[in-house]
């Protein structure tokens, strides 16, 4: 399977070349992320795709990750702070329309979700949303590898600074995790030629039959 080869090829790049990733590939990665599974299926995060150099310079301030500004694109996965009744209502209505169902056909789903999320604290909502955002991150890593686009997933950033620079709080969002995209600078990235370190499969996984 090519996927395994591509996953062996990918690594978390430390140093990028100046080459840009074309927008067609970026759009395919965005589409793959949008197709990710999410718990309850309500996609409780949003994606920001940033190329603006000044904004990226600001976002990288104080971080050890130069890849925040020194790469082709920066993706920010931003989880919801709260799952509101309005959001659930609108999302379920969209599902009904996309599936050619009558208005109200998914009321049971809507009411169940509204009941469930009303029992959760805002903190629980935010943690749950971030978990869903990480599933999107996983998809992005795989999609990028399939397109032979390099990437670096990162938690080494200042979420408060991201909130401030991108105005996330006003949008009811918080920065969960970020991903840079670009092309490796093989001559200057010490990790480019280092073999992958992974557990033996039998130690990592157990088949119970
Ligand atoms: C959620 C997450 C956060 C990470 N944060 C950083 C980071 O801030 N900076 C960095 O250089 N690498 C970061 N990494 C990359 C990991 O160190 C890397 O994936 C791991 O060492 C395995 O190596 P590989 O991805 O090259 O196979 C992160 C990876 C993940 C999945």
mmCIF file of C-alpha atoms in Angstrom, residues 30-205:
data_model
loop_
_atom_site.group_PDB
_atom_site.id
_atom_site.type_symbol
_atom_site.label_atom_id
_atom_site.label_comp_id
_atom_site.label_asym_id
_atom_site.label_seq_id
_atom_site.Cartn_x
_atom_site.Cartn_y
_atom_site.Cartn_z
ATOM 1 C CA UNK A 30 -8.388 21.160 3.474
ATOM 2 C CA UNK A 31 -10.995 18.960 1.806
ATOM 3 C CA UNK A 32 -9.521 15.849 3.439
ATOM 4 C CA UNK A 33 -9.680 17.543 6.851
ATOM 5 C CA UNK A 34 -13.303 18.537 6.243
ATOM 6 C CA UNK A 35 -14.054 14.863 5.501
ATOM 7 C CA UNK A 36 -12.635 13.730 8.860
ATOM 8 C CA UNK A 37 -14.868 11.911 11.279
ATOM 9 C CA UNK A 38 -15.946 13.807 14.399
ATOM 10 C CA UNK A 39 -17.826 12.633 17.452
ATOM 11 C CA UNK A 40 -21.566 13.257 16.941
ATOM 12 C CA UNK A 41 -20.566 14.369 13.434
ATOM 13 C CA UNK A 42 -20.844 18.069 14.160
ATOM 14 C CA UNK A 43 -17.306 19.240 13.308
ATOM 15 C CA UNK A 44 -16.776 21.385 16.430
ATOM 16 C CA UNK A 45 -13.641 23.138 15.188
ATOM 17 C CA UNK A 46 -12.613 25.480 12.416
ATOM 18 C CA UNK A 47 -9.526 25.659 10.297
ATOM 19 C CA UNK A 48 -7.445 28.751 9.520
ATOM 20 C CA UNK A 49 -4.953 28.573 6.661
ATOM 21 C CA UNK A 50 -2.389 31.322 6.982
ATOM 22 C CA UNK A 51 0.257 32.500 4.531
ATOM 23 C CA UNK A 52 0.505 36.177 5.567
ATOM 24 C CA UNK A 53 4.179 36.617 6.645
ATOM 25 C CA UNK A 54 3.576 39.411 9.197
ATOM 26 C CA UNK A 55 0.808 37.520 10.936
ATOM 27 C CA UNK A 56 2.924 34.361 11.035
ATOM 28 C CA UNK A 57 5.906 36.248 12.402
ATOM 29 C CA UNK A 58 3.706 37.502 15.242
ATOM 30 C CA UNK A 59 2.227 34.057 15.878
ATOM 31 C CA UNK A 60 5.699 32.564 16.216
ATOM 32 C CA UNK A 61 6.937 35.072 18.801
ATOM 33 C CA UNK A 62 8.372 33.319 21.844
ATOM 34 C CA UNK A 63 8.017 29.837 20.308
ATOM 35 C CA UNK A 64 10.943 27.474 19.698
ATOM 36 C CA UNK A 65 9.183 26.394 16.481
ATOM 37 C CA UNK A 66 10.603 28.450 13.592
ATOM 38 C CA UNK A 67 8.275 26.413 11.342
ATOM 39 C CA UNK A 68 5.399 28.651 12.465
ATOM 40 C CA UNK A 69 6.714 31.397 10.208
ATOM 41 C CA UNK A 70 9.345 29.583 8.111
ATOM 42 C CA UNK A 71 7.220 27.247 5.982
ATOM 43 C CA UNK A 72 4.827 27.578 3.082
ATOM 44 C CA UNK A 73 1.467 27.491 4.921
ATOM 45 C CA UNK A 74 0.365 27.398 8.529
ATOM 46 C CA UNK A 75 -2.842 25.579 9.501
ATOM 47 C CA UNK A 76 -4.493 26.417 12.803
ATOM 48 C CA UNK A 77 -7.055 23.946 14.163
ATOM 49 C CA UNK A 78 -9.331 25.947 16.442
ATOM 50 C CA UNK A 79 -11.759 24.127 18.728
ATOM 51 C CA UNK A 80 -15.120 25.551 19.809
ATOM 52 C CA UNK A 81 -15.255 27.028 23.323
ATOM 53 C CA UNK A 82 -18.855 25.959 23.696
ATOM 54 C CA UNK A 83 -21.325 23.762 21.824
ATOM 55 C CA UNK A 84 -24.413 25.955 21.659
ATOM 56 C CA UNK A 85 -28.015 24.950 21.013
ATOM 57 C CA UNK A 86 -28.028 27.276 17.998
ATOM 58 C CA UNK A 87 -24.998 25.552 16.508
ATOM 59 C CA UNK A 88 -26.547 22.102 16.944
ATOM 60 C CA UNK A 89 -29.860 23.289 15.479
ATOM 61 C CA UNK A 90 -28.200 24.818 12.409
ATOM 62 C CA UNK A 91 -25.924 21.827 11.852
ATOM 63 C CA UNK A 92 -28.764 19.310 12.059
ATOM 64 C CA UNK A 93 -30.834 21.447 9.672
ATOM 65 C CA UNK A 94 -27.907 21.406 7.222
ATOM 66 C CA UNK A 95 -27.747 17.598 7.525
ATOM 67 C CA UNK A 96 -31.461 17.333 6.714
ATOM 68 C CA UNK A 97 -31.016 19.506 3.637
ATOM 69 C CA UNK A 98 -27.904 17.698 2.397
ATOM 70 C CA UNK A 99 -29.643 14.341 2.813
ATOM 71 C CA UNK A 100 -32.891 15.504 1.185
ATOM 72 C CA UNK A 101 -34.842 14.898 4.376
ATOM 73 C CA UNK A 102 -37.924 16.731 5.536
ATOM 74 C CA UNK A 103 -37.476 19.648 7.878
ATOM 75 C CA UNK A 104 -37.578 18.184 11.405
ATOM 76 C CA UNK A 105 -36.772 14.607 10.338
ATOM 77 C CA UNK A 106 -33.687 14.666 12.551
ATOM 78 C CA UNK A 107 -35.354 16.300 15.554
ATOM 79 C CA UNK A 108 -34.565 13.323 17.762
ATOM 80 C CA UNK A 109 -30.854 13.667 16.991
ATOM 81 C CA UNK A 110 -31.029 17.423 17.554
ATOM 82 C CA UNK A 111 -32.802 17.086 20.926
ATOM 83 C CA UNK A 112 -30.450 14.318 22.071
ATOM 84 C CA UNK A 113 -27.412 16.442 21.251
ATOM 85 C CA UNK A 114 -28.866 19.542 22.899
ATOM 86 C CA UNK A 115 -29.697 17.536 26.044
ATOM 87 C CA UNK A 116 -26.272 15.945 26.128
ATOM 88 C CA UNK A 117 -24.242 19.113 25.667
ATOM 89 C CA UNK A 118 -26.335 21.000 28.228
ATOM 90 C CA UNK A 119 -24.972 18.587 30.867
ATOM 91 C CA UNK A 120 -21.371 19.478 29.973
ATOM 92 C CA UNK A 121 -19.374 22.391 31.358
ATOM 93 C CA UNK A 122 -17.809 24.885 28.922
ATOM 94 C CA UNK A 123 -14.426 23.402 29.867
ATOM 95 C CA UNK A 124 -15.626 19.911 28.915
ATOM 96 C CA UNK A 125 -17.009 21.318 25.647
ATOM 97 C CA UNK A 126 -13.663 22.924 24.830
ATOM 98 C CA UNK A 127 -11.645 19.771 25.619
ATOM 99 C CA UNK A 128 -14.029 17.619 23.574
ATOM 100 C CA UNK A 129 -13.817 20.047 20.635
ATOM 101 C CA UNK A 130 -10.029 19.987 20.726
ATOM 102 C CA UNK A 131 -10.053 16.186 20.618
ATOM 103 C CA UNK A 132 -12.076 16.380 17.420
ATOM 104 C CA UNK A 133 -9.635 18.949 16.026
ATOM 105 C CA UNK A 134 -6.793 16.466 16.609
ATOM 106 C CA UNK A 135 -8.604 13.929 14.433
ATOM 107 C CA UNK A 136 -8.531 16.587 11.701
ATOM 108 C CA UNK A 137 -4.813 17.018 12.371
ATOM 109 C CA UNK A 138 -4.281 13.275 11.830
ATOM 110 C CA UNK A 139 -6.119 13.424 8.521
ATOM 111 C CA UNK A 140 -4.056 16.429 7.457
ATOM 112 C CA UNK A 141 -0.801 14.581 8.195
ATOM 113 C CA UNK A 142 -1.915 11.646 6.070
ATOM 114 C CA UNK A 143 -3.279 13.800 3.246
ATOM 115 C CA UNK A 144 -0.084 15.854 3.105
ATOM 116 C CA UNK A 145 2.049 12.689 2.999
ATOM 117 C CA UNK A 146 -0.074 11.298 0.141
ATOM 118 C CA UNK A 147 0.578 14.518 -1.807
ATOM 119 C CA UNK A 148 4.301 14.444 -0.892
ATOM 120 C CA UNK A 149 3.891 17.707 0.985
ATOM 121 C CA UNK A 150 5.961 17.996 4.141
ATOM 122 C CA UNK A 151 4.464 18.964 7.458
ATOM 123 C CA UNK A 152 5.057 19.562 11.158
ATOM 124 C CA UNK A 153 2.340 19.103 13.774
ATOM 125 C CA UNK A 154 2.956 21.475 16.690
ATOM 126 C CA UNK A 155 1.765 22.051 20.215
ATOM 127 C CA UNK A 156 4.727 24.311 20.922
ATOM 128 C CA UNK A 157 2.955 27.644 20.477
ATOM 129 C CA UNK A 158 1.306 30.238 22.672
ATOM 130 C CA UNK A 159 -2.481 29.645 22.492
ATOM 131 C CA UNK A 160 -3.213 33.009 24.152
ATOM 132 C CA UNK A 161 -1.162 34.819 21.520
ATOM 133 C CA UNK A 162 -2.956 32.902 18.742
ATOM 134 C CA UNK A 163 -6.319 33.823 20.281
ATOM 135 C CA UNK A 164 -5.277 37.466 20.385
ATOM 136 C CA UNK A 165 -3.719 37.741 16.901
ATOM 137 C CA UNK A 166 -6.476 35.772 15.128
ATOM 138 C CA UNK A 167 -9.348 37.118 17.238
ATOM 139 C CA UNK A 168 -10.377 33.579 18.141
ATOM 140 C CA UNK A 169 -12.191 34.338 21.421
ATOM 141 C CA UNK A 170 -14.647 36.661 19.626
ATOM 142 C CA UNK A 171 -15.418 33.771 17.300
ATOM 143 C CA UNK A 172 -15.963 31.385 20.220
ATOM 144 C CA UNK A 173 -12.802 29.454 19.335
ATOM 145 C CA UNK A 174 -9.424 28.590 20.833
ATOM 146 C CA UNK A 175 -6.256 27.354 19.128
ATOM 147 C CA UNK A 176 -6.020 23.589 19.738
ATOM 148 C CA UNK A 177 -3.088 22.490 17.585
ATOM 149 C CA UNK A 178 -1.241 23.774 14.540
ATOM 150 C CA UNK A 179 0.421 22.306 11.438
ATOM 151 C CA UNK A 180 2.978 23.797 9.095
ATOM 152 C CA UNK A 181 3.145 22.687 5.466
ATOM 153 C CA UNK A 182 5.934 23.085 2.937
ATOM 154 C CA UNK A 183 8.941 21.262 1.541
ATOM 155 C CA UNK A 184 11.847 19.952 3.597
ATOM 156 C CA UNK A 185 15.279 21.550 3.326
ATOM 157 C CA UNK A 186 17.069 18.198 3.258
ATOM 158 C CA UNK A 187 20.566 19.696 3.389
ATOM 159 C CA UNK A 188 19.858 21.696 6.518
ATOM 160 C CA UNK A 189 17.332 19.588 8.414
ATOM 161 C CA UNK A 190 19.155 17.133 10.670
ATOM 162 C CA UNK A 191 16.023 14.970 10.851
ATOM 163 C CA UNK A 192 15.724 14.550 7.067
ATOM 164 C CA UNK A 193 18.147 11.606 7.014
ATOM 165 C CA UNK A 194 17.403 10.113 10.439
ATOM 166 C CA UNK A 195 15.582 6.754 10.364
ATOM 167 C CA UNK A 196 12.112 6.691 11.892
ATOM 168 C CA UNK A 197 11.933 5.464 15.490
ATOM 169 C CA UNK A 198 8.860 3.338 16.193
ATOM 170 C CA UNK A 199 8.000 0.438 18.476
ATOM 171 C CA UNK A 200 7.965 -3.061 16.999
ATOM 172 C CA UNK A 201 4.384 -3.721 15.838
ATOM 173 C CA UNK A 202 3.931 -6.611 18.306
ATOM 174 C CA UNK A 203 4.823 -4.425 21.239
ATOM 175 C CA UNK A 204 2.613 -1.602 20.021
ATOM 176 C CA UNK A 205 -0.483 -3.619 19.157
#
